[in-house]
Coordinates of C-alpha atoms in Angstrom, one line a residue:
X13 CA 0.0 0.0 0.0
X14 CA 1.5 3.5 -1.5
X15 CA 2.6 5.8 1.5
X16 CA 0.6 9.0 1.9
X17 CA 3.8 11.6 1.6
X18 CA 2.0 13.8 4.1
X19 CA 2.6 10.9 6.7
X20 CA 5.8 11.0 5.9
X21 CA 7.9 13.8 8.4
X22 CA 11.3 14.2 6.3
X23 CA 9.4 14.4 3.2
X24 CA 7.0 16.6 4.7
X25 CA 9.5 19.0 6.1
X26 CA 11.5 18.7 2.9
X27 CA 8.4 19.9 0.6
X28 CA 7.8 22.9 3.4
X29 CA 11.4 23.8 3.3
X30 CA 11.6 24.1 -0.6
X31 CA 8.3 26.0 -0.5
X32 CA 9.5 28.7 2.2
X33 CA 13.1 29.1 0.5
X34 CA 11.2 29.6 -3.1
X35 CA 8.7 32.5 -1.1
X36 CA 11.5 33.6 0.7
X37 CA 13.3 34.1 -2.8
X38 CA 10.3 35.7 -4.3
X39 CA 10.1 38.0 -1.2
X40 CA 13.7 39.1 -0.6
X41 CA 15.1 39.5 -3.9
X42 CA 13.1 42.5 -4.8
X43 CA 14.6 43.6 -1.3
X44 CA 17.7 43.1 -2.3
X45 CA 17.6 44.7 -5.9
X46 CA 16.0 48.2 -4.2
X47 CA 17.4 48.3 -0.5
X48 CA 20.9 47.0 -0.8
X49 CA 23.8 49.7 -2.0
X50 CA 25.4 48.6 -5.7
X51 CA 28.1 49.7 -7.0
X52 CA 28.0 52.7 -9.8
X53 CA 30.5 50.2 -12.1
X54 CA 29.9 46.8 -12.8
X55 CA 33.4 45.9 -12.5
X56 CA 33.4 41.7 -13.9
X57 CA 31.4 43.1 -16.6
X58 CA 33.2 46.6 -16.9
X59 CA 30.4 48.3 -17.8
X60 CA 28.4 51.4 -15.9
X61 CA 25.4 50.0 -14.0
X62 CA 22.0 51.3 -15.7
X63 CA 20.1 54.1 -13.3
X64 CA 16.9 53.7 -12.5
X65 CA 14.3 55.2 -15.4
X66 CA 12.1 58.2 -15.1
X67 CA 8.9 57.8 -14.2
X68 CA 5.8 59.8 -15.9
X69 CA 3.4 59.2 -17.8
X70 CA 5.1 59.7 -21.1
X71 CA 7.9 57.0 -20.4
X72 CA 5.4 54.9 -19.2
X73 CA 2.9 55.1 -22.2
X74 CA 6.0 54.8 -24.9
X75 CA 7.3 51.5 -22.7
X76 CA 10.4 53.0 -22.3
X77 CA 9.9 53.0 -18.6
X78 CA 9.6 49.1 -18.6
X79 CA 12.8 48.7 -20.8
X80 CA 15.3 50.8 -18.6
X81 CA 13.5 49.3 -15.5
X82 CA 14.6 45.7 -16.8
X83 CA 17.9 46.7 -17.4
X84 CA 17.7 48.1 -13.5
X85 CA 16.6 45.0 -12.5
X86 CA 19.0 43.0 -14.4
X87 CA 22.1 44.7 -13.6
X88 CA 21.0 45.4 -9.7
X89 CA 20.1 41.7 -9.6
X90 CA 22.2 39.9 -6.5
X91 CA 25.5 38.6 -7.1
X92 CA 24.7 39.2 -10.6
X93 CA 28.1 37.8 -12.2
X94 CA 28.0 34.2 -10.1
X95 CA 24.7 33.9 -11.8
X96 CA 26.2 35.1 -15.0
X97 CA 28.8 32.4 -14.3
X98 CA 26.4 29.6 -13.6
X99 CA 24.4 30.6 -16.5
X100 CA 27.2 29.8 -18.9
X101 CA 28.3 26.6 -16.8
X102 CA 25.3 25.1 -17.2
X103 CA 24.8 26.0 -20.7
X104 CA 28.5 24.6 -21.1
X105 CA 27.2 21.0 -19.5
X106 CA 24.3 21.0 -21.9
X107 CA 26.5 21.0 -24.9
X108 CA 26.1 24.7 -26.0
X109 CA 29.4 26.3 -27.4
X110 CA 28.4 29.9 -27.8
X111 CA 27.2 31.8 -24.6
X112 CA 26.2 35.3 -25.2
X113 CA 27.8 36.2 -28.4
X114 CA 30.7 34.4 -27.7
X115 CA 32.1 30.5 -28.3
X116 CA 33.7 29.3 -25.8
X117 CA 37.2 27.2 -27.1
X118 CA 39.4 25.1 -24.9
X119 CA 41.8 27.7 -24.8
X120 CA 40.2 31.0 -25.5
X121 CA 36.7 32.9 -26.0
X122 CA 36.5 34.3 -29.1
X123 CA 33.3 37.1 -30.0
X124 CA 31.1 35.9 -33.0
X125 CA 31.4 38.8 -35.7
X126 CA 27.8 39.0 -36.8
X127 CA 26.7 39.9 -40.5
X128 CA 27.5 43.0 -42.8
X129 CA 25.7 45.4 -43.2
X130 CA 26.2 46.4 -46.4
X131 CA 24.9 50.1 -46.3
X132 CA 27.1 50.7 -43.5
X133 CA 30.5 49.7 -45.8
X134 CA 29.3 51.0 -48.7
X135 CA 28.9 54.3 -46.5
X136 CA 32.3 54.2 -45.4
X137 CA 33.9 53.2 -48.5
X138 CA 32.2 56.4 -49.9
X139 CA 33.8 58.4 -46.8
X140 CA 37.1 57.4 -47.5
X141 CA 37.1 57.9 -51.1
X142 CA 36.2 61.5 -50.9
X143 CA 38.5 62.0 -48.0
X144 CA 41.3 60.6 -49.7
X145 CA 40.4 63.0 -52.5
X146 CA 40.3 66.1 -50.9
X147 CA 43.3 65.4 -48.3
X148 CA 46.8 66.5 -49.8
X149 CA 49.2 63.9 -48.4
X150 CA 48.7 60.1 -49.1
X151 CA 46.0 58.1 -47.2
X152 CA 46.1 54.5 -46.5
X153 CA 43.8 51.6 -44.8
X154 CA 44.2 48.8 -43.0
X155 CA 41.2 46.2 -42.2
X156 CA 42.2 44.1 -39.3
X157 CA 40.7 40.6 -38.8
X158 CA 39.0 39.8 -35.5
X159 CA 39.8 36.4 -33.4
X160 CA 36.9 35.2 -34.8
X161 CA 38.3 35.1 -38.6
X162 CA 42.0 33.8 -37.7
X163 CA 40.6 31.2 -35.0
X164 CA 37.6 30.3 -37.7
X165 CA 39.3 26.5 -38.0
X166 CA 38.5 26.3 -34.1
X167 CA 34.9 27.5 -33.7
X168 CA 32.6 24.8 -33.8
X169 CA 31.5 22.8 -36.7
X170 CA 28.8 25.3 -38.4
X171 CA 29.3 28.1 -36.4
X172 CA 27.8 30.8 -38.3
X173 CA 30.2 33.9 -38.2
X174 CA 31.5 36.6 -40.8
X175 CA 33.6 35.3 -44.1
X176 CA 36.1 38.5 -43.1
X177 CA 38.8 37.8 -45.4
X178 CA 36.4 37.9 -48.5
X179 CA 35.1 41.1 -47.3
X180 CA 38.3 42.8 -46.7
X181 CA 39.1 41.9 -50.4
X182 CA 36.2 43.1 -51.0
X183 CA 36.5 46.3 -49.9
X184 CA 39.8 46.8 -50.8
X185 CA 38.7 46.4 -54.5
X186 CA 36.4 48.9 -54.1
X187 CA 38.6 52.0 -52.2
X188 CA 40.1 54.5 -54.6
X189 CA 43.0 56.6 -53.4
X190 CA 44.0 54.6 -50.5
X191 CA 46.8 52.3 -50.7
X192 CA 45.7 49.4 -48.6
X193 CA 47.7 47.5 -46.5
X194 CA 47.5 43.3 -45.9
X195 CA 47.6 42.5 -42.1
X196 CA 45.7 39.3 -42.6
X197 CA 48.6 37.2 -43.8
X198 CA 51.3 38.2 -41.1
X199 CA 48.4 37.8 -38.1
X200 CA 46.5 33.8 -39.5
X201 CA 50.9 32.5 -40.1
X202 CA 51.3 33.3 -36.5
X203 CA 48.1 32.9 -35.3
X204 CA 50.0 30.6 -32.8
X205 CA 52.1 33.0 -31.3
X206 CA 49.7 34.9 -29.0
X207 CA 48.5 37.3 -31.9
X208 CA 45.0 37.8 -30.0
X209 CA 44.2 38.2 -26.4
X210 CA 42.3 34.8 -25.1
X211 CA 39.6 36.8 -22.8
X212 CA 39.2 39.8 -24.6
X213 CA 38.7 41.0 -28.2
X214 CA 41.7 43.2 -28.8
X215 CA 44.8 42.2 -30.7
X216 CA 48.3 41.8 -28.2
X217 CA 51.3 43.4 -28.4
X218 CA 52.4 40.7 -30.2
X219 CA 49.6 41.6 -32.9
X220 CA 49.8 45.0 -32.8
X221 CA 53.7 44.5 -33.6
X222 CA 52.9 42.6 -36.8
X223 CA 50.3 45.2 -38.0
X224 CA 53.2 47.9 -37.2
X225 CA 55.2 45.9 -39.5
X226 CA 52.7 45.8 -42.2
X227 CA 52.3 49.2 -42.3
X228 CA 56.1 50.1 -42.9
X229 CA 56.2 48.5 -46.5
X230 CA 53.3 51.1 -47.4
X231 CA 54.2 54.2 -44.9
X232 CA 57.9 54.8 -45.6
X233 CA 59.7 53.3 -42.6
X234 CA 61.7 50.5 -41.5
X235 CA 60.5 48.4 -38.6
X236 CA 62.8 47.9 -35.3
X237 CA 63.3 43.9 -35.3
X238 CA 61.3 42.7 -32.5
X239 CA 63.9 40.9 -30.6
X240 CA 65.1 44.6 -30.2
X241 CA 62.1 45.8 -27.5
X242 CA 62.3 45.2 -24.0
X243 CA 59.3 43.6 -22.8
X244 CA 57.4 44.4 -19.9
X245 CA 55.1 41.5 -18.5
X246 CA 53.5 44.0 -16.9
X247 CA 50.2 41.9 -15.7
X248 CA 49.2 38.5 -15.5
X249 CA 45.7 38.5 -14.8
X250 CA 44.1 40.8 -17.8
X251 CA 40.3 39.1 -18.4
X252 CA 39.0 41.2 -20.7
X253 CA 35.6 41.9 -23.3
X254 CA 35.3 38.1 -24.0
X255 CA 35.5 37.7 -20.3
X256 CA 32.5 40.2 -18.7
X257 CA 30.0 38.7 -21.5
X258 CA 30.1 34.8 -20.0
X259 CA 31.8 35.4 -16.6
X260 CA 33.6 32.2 -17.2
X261 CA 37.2 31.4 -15.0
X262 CA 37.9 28.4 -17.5
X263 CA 40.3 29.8 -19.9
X264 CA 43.6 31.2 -18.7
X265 CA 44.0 35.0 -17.9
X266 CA 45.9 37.0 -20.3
X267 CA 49.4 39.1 -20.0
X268 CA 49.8 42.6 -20.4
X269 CA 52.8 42.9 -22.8
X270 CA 54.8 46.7 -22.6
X271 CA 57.1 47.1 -25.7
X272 CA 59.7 50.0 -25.1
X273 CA 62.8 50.7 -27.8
X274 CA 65.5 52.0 -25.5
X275 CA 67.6 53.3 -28.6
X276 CA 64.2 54.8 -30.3
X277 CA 62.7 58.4 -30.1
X278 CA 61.4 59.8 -26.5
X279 CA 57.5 60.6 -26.0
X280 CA 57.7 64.5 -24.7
X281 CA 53.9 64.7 -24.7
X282 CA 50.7 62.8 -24.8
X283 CA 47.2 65.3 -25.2
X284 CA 44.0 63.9 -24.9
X285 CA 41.3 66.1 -25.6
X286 CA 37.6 64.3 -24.3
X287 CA 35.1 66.7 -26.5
X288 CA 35.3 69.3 -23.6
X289 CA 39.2 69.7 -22.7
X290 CA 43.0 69.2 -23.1
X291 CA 45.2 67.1 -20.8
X292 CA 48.7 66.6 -20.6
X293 CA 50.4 63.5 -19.6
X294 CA 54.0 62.3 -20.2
X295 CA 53.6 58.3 -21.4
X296 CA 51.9 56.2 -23.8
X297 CA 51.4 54.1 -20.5
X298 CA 48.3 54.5 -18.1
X299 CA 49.8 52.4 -15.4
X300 CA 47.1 53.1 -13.0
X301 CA 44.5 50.5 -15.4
X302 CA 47.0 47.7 -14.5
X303 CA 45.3 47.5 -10.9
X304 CA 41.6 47.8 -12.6
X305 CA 39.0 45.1 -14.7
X306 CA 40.1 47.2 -18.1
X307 CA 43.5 46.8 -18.4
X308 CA 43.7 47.2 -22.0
X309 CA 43.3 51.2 -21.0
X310 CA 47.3 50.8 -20.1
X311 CA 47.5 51.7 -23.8
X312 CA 46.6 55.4 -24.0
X313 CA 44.0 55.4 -21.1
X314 CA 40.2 55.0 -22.2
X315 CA 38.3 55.6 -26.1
X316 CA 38.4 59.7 -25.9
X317 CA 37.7 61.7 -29.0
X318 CA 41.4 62.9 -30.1
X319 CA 44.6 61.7 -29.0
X320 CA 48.0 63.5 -29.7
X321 CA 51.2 62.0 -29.3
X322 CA 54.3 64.4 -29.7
X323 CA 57.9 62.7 -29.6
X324 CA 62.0 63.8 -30.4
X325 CA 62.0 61.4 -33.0
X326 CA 64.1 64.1 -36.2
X327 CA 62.6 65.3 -38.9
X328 CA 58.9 66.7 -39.1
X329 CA 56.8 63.4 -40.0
X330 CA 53.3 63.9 -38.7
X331 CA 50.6 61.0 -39.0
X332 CA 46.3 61.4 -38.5
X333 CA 45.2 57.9 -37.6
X334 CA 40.9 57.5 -37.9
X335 CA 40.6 54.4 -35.8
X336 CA 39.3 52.7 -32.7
X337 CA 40.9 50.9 -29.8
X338 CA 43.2 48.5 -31.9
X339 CA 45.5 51.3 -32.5
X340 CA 46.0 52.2 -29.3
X341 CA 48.3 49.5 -28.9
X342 CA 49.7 49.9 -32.2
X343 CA 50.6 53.6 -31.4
X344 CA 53.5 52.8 -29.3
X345 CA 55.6 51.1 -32.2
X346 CA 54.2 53.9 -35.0
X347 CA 55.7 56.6 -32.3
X348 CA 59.2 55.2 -33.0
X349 CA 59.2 56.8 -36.6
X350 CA 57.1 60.1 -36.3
X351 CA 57.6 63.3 -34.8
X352 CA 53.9 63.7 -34.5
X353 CA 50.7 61.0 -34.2
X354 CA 47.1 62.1 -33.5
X355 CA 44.3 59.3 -33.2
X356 CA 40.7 60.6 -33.4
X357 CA 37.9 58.1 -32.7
X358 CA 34.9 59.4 -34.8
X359 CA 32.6 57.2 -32.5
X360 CA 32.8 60.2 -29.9
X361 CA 32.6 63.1 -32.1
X362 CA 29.5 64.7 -34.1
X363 CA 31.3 67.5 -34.8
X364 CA 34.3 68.1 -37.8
X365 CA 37.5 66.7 -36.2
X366 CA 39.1 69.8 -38.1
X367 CA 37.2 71.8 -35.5
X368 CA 40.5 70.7 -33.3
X369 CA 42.6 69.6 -35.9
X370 CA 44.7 70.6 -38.4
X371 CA 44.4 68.5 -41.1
X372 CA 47.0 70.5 -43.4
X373 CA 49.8 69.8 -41.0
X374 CA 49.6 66.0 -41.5
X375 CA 51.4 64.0 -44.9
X376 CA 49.9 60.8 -44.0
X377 CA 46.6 59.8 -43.0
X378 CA 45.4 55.9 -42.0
X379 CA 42.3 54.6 -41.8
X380 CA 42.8 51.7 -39.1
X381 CA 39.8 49.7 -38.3
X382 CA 39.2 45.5 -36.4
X383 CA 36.6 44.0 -38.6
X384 CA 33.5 43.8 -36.0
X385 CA 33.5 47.4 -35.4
X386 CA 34.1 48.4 -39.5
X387 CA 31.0 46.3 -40.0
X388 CA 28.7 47.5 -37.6
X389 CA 29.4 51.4 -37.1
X390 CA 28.5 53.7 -39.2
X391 CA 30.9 56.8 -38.0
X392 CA 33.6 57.1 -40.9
X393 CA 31.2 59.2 -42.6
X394 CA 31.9 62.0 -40.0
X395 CA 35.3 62.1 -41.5
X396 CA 34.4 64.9 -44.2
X397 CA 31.8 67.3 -41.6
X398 CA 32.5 70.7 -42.4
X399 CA 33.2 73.4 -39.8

């Protein structure tokens, strides 16, 4: 004869147990989300925390209360990144590969590059073209592959991600007036060498060297040998982009590599200018990031809208690189050969860059772009704004 389970006392206690913590969860976690003090910056995730939306009636009635109050919720959620964690675990055990955007290898997380969007290149393309037309000096571009494309042997069998060497090709066929440059080849024959961070999406030093020395055929200069630079480990524990999207310990932390040229040019000035001021500072190094989740920053601090390096190097070379955060670790090697460098990030200005540059001082100008970011902004188009 079956045993009535409420004449059962374990069991019994068991099934009131469950049932209290599962209320209790229900009860305290809203607690917890409102009462509790978070942090302003999500630091495993590096990323701001969303504020609380404003409420009225017109938020409410256009649902954009509701969105920005899931975000609050989501991001004030406790112990948000063990759940983030568990999340992909779990997902891991069940036989998934990609977690959030990102596949998950044996020995590295690499972020899917999703598809083209076509009116976006064929913007840029057109943005470069007339730029190159109207600048004086010579003007140059370099596509750089993502992880994605020279790990695309290692994803997992059908993993849909972009063809990136076809449409670099691509768009190299179509630019006229830039002399284009081939960092492809150099980065997939060493792909083995620790050419791409393992938990973030950046290129290394090691990369960034090899993109240095695929410019110097086209720019005019001859690169220092690498077994030249001193190297600075200068972290061990850099867990980057790849990293705050699956929260995932699994894959070895990355090194922080500092390339210095003791024989080279001196940096006498770095200017960063953040769309409202000028600072000064005195090294392409922001130390202070080696201690923090973003440690990629080391190279030239955070994304800001111009960047102006100044060195001793002779002569009166001057380079205008339009680019995002790739070059900032390229910038240390290009410094070696020019007596003047300024970076402008167009993602971070609506205005003309020539509102704080002078574009007639410069005899070279490189368009420097990773793959994901050329195929889903659409900013080089602010490269010809008037005043």
């Amino acid at each position: 004869m079956e045993q009535n389970p409420n004449k059962n006392p374990r069991r019994f206690k068991l099934a009131h147990l469950s049932a209290a913590v599962f209320l209790l969860a229900i009860f305290l976690t809203p607690i917890l989300i409102f009462a509790v003090p978070k942090p302003v910056f999500l630091e495993d995730e590096n990323k701001e925390r969303t504020p609380f939306p404003t409420l009225s009636m017109s938020t409410i009635l256009d649902k954009s209360f509701m969105t920005g109050f899931e975000d609050y919720a989501a991001d004030a959620f406790p112990a948000r990144s063990a759940w983030i964690g568990l999340q992909t675990r779990l997902l891991l055990a069940m036989g998934q590969k990609e977690v959030n955007g990102v596949y998950i290898l044996p020995d590295r997380l690499v972020q899917k590059v999703g598809e083209a969007d076509t009116q976006k290149i064929s913007n840029s393309v057109r943005a470069m073209n007339e730029f190159a037309a109207r600048f004086d000096g010579a003007t140059y571009l370099m596509l750089i592959p993502t992880a994605a494309e020279i790990y695309r042997s290692d994803l997992p069998i059908g993993a849909p991600t972009l063809d990136e060497k076809a449409l670099i090709d691509q768009v190299y066929s179509q630019v006229s007036g830039l002399a284009t440059i081939d960092v492809y080849s150099s980065l997939s024959a060493n792909r083995d060498s620790g050419v791409y961070y393992r938990m973030d999406h950046h290129w290394t030093s090691r990369g960034a060297y090899l993109g240095y020395s695929a410019l110097s055929g086209q720019l005019g200069f001859t690169p220092v040998p690498i077994d030249l630079f001193n190297v600075e480990h200068a972290s061990h524990s850099f867990r980057g982009s790849s990293y705050s999207k699956v929260i995932y310990d699994g894959v070895e932390a990355d090194t922080i590599d500092l390339y210095s040229y003791p024989a080279g040019p001196n940096v006498t000035e770095v200017s960063i200018f953040d769309g409202r001021e000028w600072t000064s500072h005195d090294s392409l190094y922001f130390r202070e990031y080696l201690d923090q989740k973003d440690k990629y920053a080391t190279f030239l601090g955070q994304n800001q809208p111009i960047i102006t390096i100044k060195t001793d190097a002779p002569g009166d070379s001057r380079l205008i690189i339009f680019k995002d955060s790739y070059s900032h670790s390229l910038a240390p090697f290009l410094a070696l050969h020019y007596s003047e460098i300024t970076l402008v990030d167009l993602r971070y200005l609506r205005s003309s860059f020539e509102n704080y540059v002078d574009l007639d001082r410069y005899s070279q100008a490189l368009f420097c772009y990773n793959m994901s970011n050329f195929t889903e902004e659409d900013v080089i188009k602010f490269v010809n704004l008037e005043k």
